[in-house]
Amino acid sequence: MIQPASMIIGTGSCAPDKVLTNSDLEKMVDTSDEWIKERTGIERRHILETEKTNSDLGACAAERAIEDAGLKAKDIDCILVATITPDSFFPSTACGVQAKIGAKDAAAMDVSAACSGFLYGMTLADALIRSGQYRNVLVIGSEVLSRFTDWEDRTTCVLFGDGAGAAVMTESDGTRGLLSSFIKSDGRLGRLLYLPGGGSTHPATHETVDQHLHTIRMEGREVFKHAVRTMVDAAVHGLEKGEVHSDDIDLLITHQANMRIIDAVRERLKLPEEKVFINLQEFGNTSAASIPLALDQARREGRIRPGDKVLLVAFGGGFTWASGVVQF
Ligand code: ACO
């Protein structure tokens, strides 16, 4: 039996109030509610108000997670923010969150692994706790994808939304916690899903703006195929490492990218529909925020009970893929 080093003691999430429905999108690009629902399962997505930033959303989710954990901000030793839509290149979004929640004794840094970012963050948090370096680590996934979406490109703009989720991890009490985590990457697949402009390769110029280089580019069909393959790979490795059989999983929470991808993964893992948590109809694909948003919602709706084993699985740009088996 695996002895976990760390456990989740609190979760929180935050979504902007403003909602963009599929019918709203019908007025912006050549698409239809029917096409979007049938091909993706998405019905609406939340969009951050212009005056707010990624770290505002992250701080909101963080405060809810800290409260849920029964802690105060000053108890947090380290803040990891998984994001591909930071407030700015530097300082990190994690430093922005730190200032907003008043976690004055914490170290803070960002993690960049696209949609797998939250599970990368959980893996790092577990290692930091396991090594004795820190006691309470706050892991956040927070994204404002709406600001990096090409609203004239119907092949991508229907997919993404904004949101944040967070978890407080601390030393395991020996009975529950992270039984395993698995993270992997393949940088050769980077160009299937990326944001070309704004970095040192293509710094912002009038031309990069004219060419829409500051928005997400994606080869949808190719991403779809790799997503199913990599998520199944991550799930199988995570279950093996955690010494857990898929029959013993009480709930599967995958990255919320597309209903057809989630169905394909569920079928390959031979899990029944009722063991899968889905909220993409409400939020769309929120990249690194997707798993912690779903995890928090599932906990608050009573879908996760004490003793349950939850399998978390993600894939994202990079390519990156990851899993975690958590005993609650
Ligand atoms: N509305 C209406 N028609 C559309 C739209 C739209 N929004 N988008 C594309 N189409 C059309 C295409 O032009 C094409 O038309 P054609 O047959 O006349 O050429 C047709 O619909 C089919 O297009 P496909 O791309 O083959 O559609 P597909 O069934 O593959 O669905 C989708 C597209 C939803 C993007 C799918 O490929 C997918 O989900 N891929 C994975 C994407 C993903 O998960 N990305 C996020 C990764 S996470 C991260 O790291 C950010």
Short mmCIF file of C-alpha atoms and ligand atoms in Angstrom, two decimals:
data_model
loop_
_atom_site.label_atom_id
_atom_site.label_comp_id
_atom_site.label_asym_id
_atom_site.label_seq_id
_atom_site.Cartn_x
_atom_site.Cartn_y
_atom_site.Cartn_z
CA MET A 1 0.00 0.00 0.00
CA ILE A 2 1.37 3.39 -1.07
CA GLN A 3 2.02 5.88 1.75
CA PRO A 4 1.11 9.37 0.49
CA ALA A 5 3.41 12.26 1.44
CA SER A 6 0.90 15.04 0.80
CA MET A 7 -2.86 15.54 0.84
CA ILE A 8 -5.43 18.11 -0.32
CA ILE A 9 -7.07 19.88 2.65
CA GLY A 10 -9.00 22.60 0.85
CA THR A 11 -10.22 23.59 -2.61
CA GLY A 12 -11.76 26.72 -4.11
CA SER A 13 -12.71 28.07 -7.50
CA CYS A 14 -13.81 31.28 -9.13
CA ALA A 15 -15.44 32.05 -12.47
CA PRO A 16 -16.21 35.47 -13.95
CA ASP A 17 -19.89 36.54 -13.88
CA LYS A 18 -19.98 37.43 -17.58
CA VAL A 19 -21.22 34.55 -19.73
CA LEU A 20 -20.80 34.08 -23.51
CA THR A 21 -23.28 31.56 -24.90
CA ASN A 22 -23.14 29.60 -28.14
CA SER A 23 -25.92 31.83 -29.49
CA ASP A 24 -23.79 34.90 -28.69
CA LEU A 25 -21.00 33.30 -30.76
CA GLU A 26 -23.41 32.72 -33.66
CA LYS A 27 -23.55 36.52 -33.99
CA MET A 28 -19.73 36.82 -34.04
CA VAL A 29 -18.54 34.02 -36.39
CA ASP A 30 -20.04 31.53 -38.87
CA THR A 31 -21.00 28.83 -36.37
CA SER A 32 -24.08 27.35 -34.68
CA ASP A 33 -25.12 26.26 -31.23
CA GLU A 34 -25.86 22.83 -32.71
CA TRP A 35 -22.34 22.44 -34.23
CA ILE A 36 -20.58 23.53 -31.04
CA LYS A 37 -22.69 21.28 -28.77
CA GLU A 38 -22.41 18.26 -31.06
CA ARG A 39 -18.64 18.55 -31.70
CA THR A 40 -17.53 19.70 -28.24
CA GLY A 41 -20.33 19.55 -25.64
CA ILE A 42 -19.73 23.21 -24.74
CA GLU A 43 -22.81 25.43 -24.20
CA ARG A 44 -21.32 28.57 -22.65
CA ARG A 45 -18.09 29.94 -21.24
CA HIS A 46 -17.25 32.66 -18.70
CA ILE A 47 -15.29 35.74 -19.78
CA LEU A 48 -13.25 37.91 -17.40
CA GLU A 49 -14.32 41.56 -17.15
CA THR A 50 -11.78 43.87 -18.86
CA GLU A 51 -10.74 45.67 -15.69
CA LYS A 52 -9.76 42.42 -13.95
CA THR A 53 -6.60 40.31 -14.31
CA ASN A 54 -5.55 36.66 -14.10
CA SER A 55 -4.14 37.17 -10.58
CA ASP A 56 -7.51 38.63 -9.45
CA LEU A 57 -9.21 35.37 -10.52
CA GLY A 58 -6.42 33.25 -9.01
CA ALA A 59 -6.55 35.17 -5.72
CA CYS A 60 -10.34 34.69 -5.53
CA ALA A 61 -9.99 30.89 -5.96
CA ALA A 62 -7.02 30.85 -3.54
CA GLU A 63 -8.91 32.64 -0.76
CA ARG A 64 -11.77 30.14 -1.05
CA ALA A 65 -9.34 27.20 -0.92
CA ILE A 66 -7.49 28.60 2.11
CA GLU A 67 -10.79 29.16 3.93
CA ASP A 68 -11.92 25.64 3.04
CA ALA A 69 -8.63 24.32 4.48
CA GLY A 70 -9.25 26.19 7.74
CA LEU A 71 -6.02 28.13 7.31
CA LYS A 72 -5.02 31.80 7.00
CA ALA A 73 -2.98 33.28 4.13
CA LYS A 74 0.00 33.67 6.46
CA ASP A 75 0.11 29.85 6.86
CA ILE A 76 0.93 29.36 3.15
CA ASP A 77 4.63 28.55 2.54
CA CYS A 78 4.64 28.38 -1.24
CA ILE A 79 2.32 29.46 -4.09
CA LEU A 80 2.45 27.74 -7.49
CA VAL A 81 0.30 29.24 -10.25
CA ALA A 82 -0.18 27.11 -13.36
CA THR A 83 -1.04 29.37 -16.28
CA ILE A 84 -0.35 30.11 -19.94
CA THR A 85 -2.10 33.49 -19.75
CA PRO A 86 -0.08 35.31 -17.05
CA ASP A 87 -0.67 38.91 -15.97
CA SER A 88 2.68 39.72 -17.66
CA PHE A 89 6.02 37.98 -18.40
CA PHE A 90 7.26 39.14 -15.02
CA PRO A 91 6.68 39.44 -12.16
CA SER A 92 4.94 36.08 -12.03
CA THR A 93 1.18 35.78 -11.64
CA ALA A 94 1.96 33.84 -8.44
CA CYS A 95 3.62 36.97 -7.01
CA GLY A 96 0.48 38.92 -7.99
CA VAL A 97 -1.69 36.40 -6.14
CA GLN A 98 0.64 36.51 -3.14
CA ALA A 99 0.28 40.30 -2.86
CA LYS A 100 -3.52 40.12 -3.26
CA ILE A 101 -4.14 37.45 -0.63
CA GLY A 102 -1.44 38.72 1.76
CA ALA A 103 0.56 35.47 2.00
CA LYS A 104 3.59 37.43 3.05
CA ASP A 105 5.72 34.47 4.18
CA ALA A 106 5.36 32.45 0.97
CA ALA A 107 7.64 31.78 -1.99
CA ALA A 108 5.77 32.24 -5.28
CA MET A 109 6.33 31.11 -8.86
CA ASP A 110 4.47 30.20 -12.06
CA VAL A 111 4.36 26.79 -13.74
CA SER A 112 3.98 26.62 -17.53
CA ALA A 113 2.62 23.30 -18.80
CA ALA A 114 -0.58 24.50 -20.55
CA CYS A 115 -3.65 22.44 -19.68
CA SER A 116 -1.59 19.93 -17.68
CA GLY A 117 -0.22 22.78 -15.54
CA PHE A 118 -2.30 22.14 -12.43
CA LEU A 119 -1.22 18.49 -12.24
CA TYR A 120 2.40 19.56 -12.83
CA GLY A 121 1.90 22.00 -9.93
CA MET A 122 0.45 19.27 -7.69
CA THR A 123 3.44 17.04 -8.51
CA LEU A 124 5.88 19.82 -7.59
CA ALA A 125 3.93 20.61 -4.40
CA ASP A 126 4.05 16.94 -3.40
CA ALA A 127 7.84 16.88 -3.95
CA LEU A 128 8.35 20.08 -1.93
CA ILE A 129 6.28 18.69 0.95
CA ARG A 130 7.92 15.24 0.69
CA SER A 131 11.39 16.83 0.92
CA GLY A 132 10.45 18.68 4.10
CA GLN A 133 11.01 22.04 2.39
CA TYR A 134 7.46 23.34 2.91
CA ARG A 135 4.39 22.39 4.90
CA ASN A 136 1.46 24.18 3.18
CA VAL A 137 1.61 24.64 -0.59
CA LEU A 138 -1.12 26.47 -2.52
CA VAL A 139 -1.53 25.20 -6.09
CA ILE A 140 -3.62 27.34 -8.44
CA GLY A 141 -4.69 26.94 -12.07
CA SER A 142 -5.83 30.28 -13.43
CA GLU A 143 -6.47 31.38 -17.01
CA VAL A 144 -7.76 34.31 -19.01
CA LEU A 145 -7.78 32.60 -22.40
CA SER A 146 -10.35 35.07 -23.77
CA ARG A 147 -7.54 37.64 -24.08
CA PHE A 148 -5.50 35.31 -26.33
CA THR A 149 -8.35 34.01 -28.47
CA ASP A 150 -8.79 35.01 -32.11
CA TRP A 151 -12.46 36.01 -32.05
CA GLU A 152 -12.51 35.83 -35.87
CA ASP A 153 -11.35 32.17 -35.97
CA ARG A 154 -14.36 29.87 -35.55
CA THR A 155 -12.13 26.80 -35.25
CA THR A 156 -10.74 28.01 -31.89
CA CYS A 157 -12.90 30.80 -30.44
CA VAL A 158 -15.80 28.50 -29.60
CA LEU A 159 -13.61 26.34 -27.34
CA PHE A 160 -12.07 28.50 -24.64
CA GLY A 161 -13.17 30.27 -21.45
CA ASP A 162 -11.77 31.93 -18.31
CA GLY A 163 -11.68 30.70 -14.71
CA ALA A 164 -9.53 29.63 -11.76
CA GLY A 165 -9.33 26.79 -9.28
CA ALA A 166 -7.04 26.15 -6.32
CA ALA A 167 -6.05 23.49 -3.81
CA VAL A 168 -4.14 23.68 -0.54
CA MET A 169 -1.79 20.73 -0.08
CA THR A 170 -0.12 19.81 3.17
CA GLU A 171 1.66 16.84 4.81
CA SER A 172 -0.43 13.67 4.62
CA ASP A 173 -1.96 12.35 7.82
CA GLY A 174 -1.06 8.84 6.62
CA THR A 175 -4.63 7.84 5.70
CA ARG A 176 -5.26 9.98 2.61
CA GLY A 177 -3.46 11.98 -0.04
CA LEU A 178 -1.75 11.86 -3.42
CA LEU A 179 -1.14 8.15 -4.09
CA SER A 180 0.67 8.85 -7.35
CA SER A 181 1.39 11.47 -9.93
CA PHE A 182 2.74 11.18 -13.45
CA ILE A 183 3.94 14.01 -15.70
CA LYS A 184 5.37 13.79 -19.21
CA SER A 185 6.11 16.00 -22.23
CA ASP A 186 6.94 15.75 -25.94
CA GLY A 187 8.28 19.06 -27.21
CA ARG A 188 8.33 17.80 -30.81
CA LEU A 189 4.55 18.28 -30.92
CA GLY A 190 4.72 21.94 -29.85
CA ARG A 191 3.47 23.41 -33.14
CA LEU A 192 0.16 21.56 -32.99
CA LEU A 193 -1.09 23.92 -30.30
CA TYR A 194 0.71 27.17 -29.53
CA LEU A 195 0.72 30.91 -29.28
CA PRO A 196 3.39 32.17 -31.68
CA GLY A 197 3.70 35.86 -30.85
CA GLY A 198 4.87 38.00 -27.97
CA GLY A 199 7.87 35.94 -26.87
CA SER A 200 11.49 36.51 -27.91
CA THR A 201 10.92 34.60 -31.19
CA HIS A 202 8.28 37.04 -32.40
CA PRO A 203 8.28 40.08 -30.13
CA ALA A 204 5.24 42.31 -30.57
CA THR A 205 5.34 44.47 -33.71
CA HIS A 206 2.62 45.95 -35.90
CA GLU A 207 3.14 42.97 -38.24
CA THR A 208 2.68 40.34 -35.50
CA VAL A 209 -0.54 42.04 -34.48
CA ASP A 210 -1.77 42.26 -38.11
CA GLN A 211 -1.01 38.52 -38.52
CA HIS A 212 -2.92 37.61 -35.32
CA LEU A 213 0.23 35.99 -33.90
CA HIS A 214 -0.80 36.86 -30.35
CA THR A 215 -3.65 34.35 -30.31
CA ILE A 216 -3.89 30.57 -29.93
CA ARG A 217 -3.15 28.43 -33.03
CA MET A 218 -4.30 24.83 -33.13
CA GLU A 219 -4.43 21.82 -35.47
CA GLY A 220 -7.72 20.57 -33.99
CA ARG A 221 -7.89 17.07 -35.48
CA GLU A 222 -4.25 16.26 -34.67
CA VAL A 223 -4.65 17.61 -31.12
CA PHE A 224 -7.74 15.44 -30.71
CA LYS A 225 -5.86 12.22 -31.61
CA HIS A 226 -2.88 12.96 -29.36
CA ALA A 227 -5.18 14.06 -26.53
CA VAL A 228 -6.91 10.67 -26.35
CA ARG A 229 -3.63 8.73 -26.65
CA THR A 230 -1.74 10.81 -24.06
CA MET A 231 -4.56 10.96 -21.51
CA VAL A 232 -4.98 7.18 -21.59
CA ASP A 233 -1.18 6.83 -21.25
CA ALA A 234 -1.14 9.21 -18.26
CA ALA A 235 -4.09 7.45 -16.61
CA VAL A 236 -2.56 3.97 -17.01
CA HIS A 237 0.84 5.10 -15.63
CA GLY A 238 -0.80 6.99 -12.73
CA LEU A 239 -2.92 3.97 -11.75
CA GLU A 240 0.10 1.64 -11.95
CA LYS A 241 2.28 3.95 -9.85
CA GLY A 242 -0.49 4.37 -7.29
CA GLU A 243 -1.15 0.60 -7.22
CA VAL A 244 -4.83 1.28 -7.91
CA HIS A 245 -7.07 -0.69 -10.31
CA SER A 246 -9.37 1.37 -12.54
CA ASP A 247 -12.38 -0.48 -11.00
CA ASP A 248 -11.45 1.13 -7.66
CA ILE A 249 -11.67 4.67 -9.04
CA ASP A 250 -14.76 6.47 -7.71
CA LEU A 251 -14.52 9.55 -9.93
CA LEU A 252 -12.60 10.50 -13.08
CA ILE A 253 -11.92 14.20 -13.62
CA THR A 254 -10.18 14.92 -16.92
CA HIS A 255 -9.13 18.16 -18.51
CA GLN A 256 -12.41 19.62 -19.84
CA ALA A 257 -11.51 20.15 -23.51
CA ASN A 258 -14.09 18.26 -25.51
CA MET A 259 -16.88 15.81 -24.60
CA ARG A 260 -15.84 13.42 -27.37
CA ILE A 261 -12.25 13.30 -26.04
CA ILE A 262 -13.52 12.64 -22.50
CA ASP A 263 -15.85 9.87 -23.76
CA ALA A 264 -13.04 8.20 -25.71
CA VAL A 265 -10.77 8.23 -22.63
CA ARG A 266 -13.55 6.93 -20.37
CA GLU A 267 -14.32 4.07 -22.79
CA ARG A 268 -10.65 3.04 -23.00
CA LEU A 269 -10.41 3.02 -19.20
CA LYS A 270 -13.69 1.01 -19.09
CA LEU A 271 -15.33 3.39 -16.61
CA PRO A 272 -19.12 3.91 -16.50
CA GLU A 273 -20.52 7.36 -17.36
CA GLU A 274 -21.65 8.02 -13.79
CA LYS A 275 -18.02 7.91 -12.60
CA VAL A 276 -17.03 10.86 -14.78
CA PHE A 277 -17.37 14.50 -13.72
CA ILE A 278 -18.14 16.95 -16.52
CA ASN A 279 -18.56 20.73 -16.36
CA LEU A 280 -17.31 21.79 -19.79
CA GLN A 281 -20.86 22.67 -20.87
CA GLU A 282 -20.64 25.61 -18.44
CA PHE A 283 -17.00 26.73 -18.69
CA GLY A 284 -15.54 25.42 -21.99
CA ASN A 285 -11.83 24.71 -22.02
CA THR A 286 -10.14 26.76 -19.29
CA SER A 287 -6.69 25.16 -19.74
CA ALA A 288 -4.80 24.92 -16.42
CA ALA A 289 -7.92 26.00 -14.50
CA SER A 290 -10.07 23.19 -15.84
CA ILE A 291 -9.12 20.38 -13.42
CA PRO A 292 -9.12 22.44 -10.19
CA LEU A 293 -12.41 24.13 -11.19
CA ALA A 294 -13.99 20.71 -11.73
CA LEU A 295 -12.39 19.23 -8.60
CA ASP A 296 -13.75 22.02 -6.41
CA GLN A 297 -17.22 21.81 -7.96
CA ALA A 298 -17.27 18.02 -7.54
CA ARG A 299 -16.30 18.32 -3.85
CA ARG A 300 -18.87 21.02 -3.15
CA GLU A 301 -21.62 19.01 -4.91
CA GLY A 302 -20.84 15.98 -2.74
CA ARG A 303 -19.57 13.92 -5.67
CA ILE A 304 -16.39 13.17 -3.68
CA ARG A 305 -16.86 11.52 -0.28
CA PRO A 306 -14.27 10.67 2.39
CA GLY A 307 -12.39 7.55 1.31
CA ASP A 308 -13.04 8.09 -2.42
CA LYS A 309 -10.26 7.61 -4.93
CA VAL A 310 -10.24 10.25 -7.68
CA LEU A 311 -8.28 9.99 -10.91
CA LEU A 312 -7.21 13.33 -12.42
CA VAL A 313 -5.96 13.34 -16.03
CA ALA A 314 -4.84 16.15 -18.32
CA PHE A 315 -3.13 16.92 -21.62
CA GLY A 316 -2.13 20.22 -23.14
CA GLY A 317 0.14 22.28 -25.35
CA GLY A 318 3.81 21.38 -25.30
CA PHE A 319 2.68 18.61 -25.62
CA THR A 320 2.35 17.84 -21.94
CA TRP A 321 0.28 15.19 -20.21
CA ALA A 322 -0.24 14.22 -16.60
CA SER A 323 -2.27 12.32 -14.05
CA GLY A 324 -2.78 12.10 -10.32
CA VAL A 325 -4.56 9.55 -8.12
CA VAL A 326 -5.91 11.18 -4.96
CA GLN A 327 -7.39 9.35 -1.99
CA PHE A 328 -9.80 11.66 -0.11
N1 ACO B 1 -18.61 26.10 -36.39
C1 ACO B 1 -19.04 25.51 -37.51
N2 ACO B 1 -18.22 24.80 -38.30
C2 ACO B 1 -16.94 24.67 -37.93
C3 ACO B 1 -16.44 25.29 -36.76
C4 ACO B 1 -17.32 26.02 -35.97
N3 ACO B 1 -16.96 26.63 -34.85
N4 ACO B 1 -15.13 24.98 -36.66
C5 ACO B 1 -14.81 24.21 -37.71
N5 ACO B 1 -15.90 24.04 -38.49
C6 ACO B 1 -16.02 23.27 -39.72
C7 ACO B 1 -14.68 23.07 -40.41
O1 ACO B 1 -14.37 24.19 -41.22
C8 ACO B 1 -14.94 21.84 -41.23
O2 ACO B 1 -15.64 22.19 -42.38
P1 ACO B 1 -15.34 21.45 -43.79
O3 ACO B 1 -15.69 20.00 -43.55
O4 ACO B 1 -16.24 22.16 -44.73
O5 ACO B 1 -13.89 21.66 -44.04
C9 ACO B 1 -15.89 21.02 -40.33
O6 ACO B 1 -16.45 21.96 -39.40
C10 ACO B 1 -15.21 19.91 -39.57
O7 ACO B 1 -14.01 20.44 -38.98
P2 ACO B 1 -13.05 19.53 -38.11
O8 ACO B 1 -11.89 20.36 -37.70
O9 ACO B 1 -12.79 18.25 -38.80
O10 ACO B 1 -14.00 19.26 -36.85
P3 ACO B 1 -13.77 18.28 -35.67
O11 ACO B 1 -14.86 17.31 -35.61
O12 ACO B 1 -12.35 17.78 -35.63
O13 ACO B 1 -13.97 19.26 -34.43
C11 ACO B 1 -12.61 20.42 -32.83
C12 ACO B 1 -13.11 20.37 -34.27
C13 ACO B 1 -13.81 20.62 -31.93
C14 ACO B 1 -11.66 21.59 -32.69
C15 ACO B 1 -11.91 19.09 -32.49
O14 ACO B 1 -10.94 18.77 -33.47
C16 ACO B 1 -11.23 19.14 -31.15
O15 ACO B 1 -11.87 19.23 -30.12
N6 ACO B 1 -9.90 19.01 -31.10
C17 ACO B 1 -9.17 19.07 -29.89
C18 ACO B 1 -9.07 20.50 -29.51
C19 ACO B 1 -8.61 20.72 -28.10
O16 ACO B 1 -8.98 20.00 -27.22
N7 ACO B 1 -7.83 21.77 -27.96
C20 ACO B 1 -7.45 22.26 -26.74
C21 ACO B 1 -6.26 21.59 -26.20
S1 ACO B 1 -6.00 22.12 -24.59
C22 ACO B 1 -4.84 23.35 -24.49
O17 ACO B 1 -3.67 23.09 -24.30
C23 ACO B 1 -5.28 24.80 -24.66
#
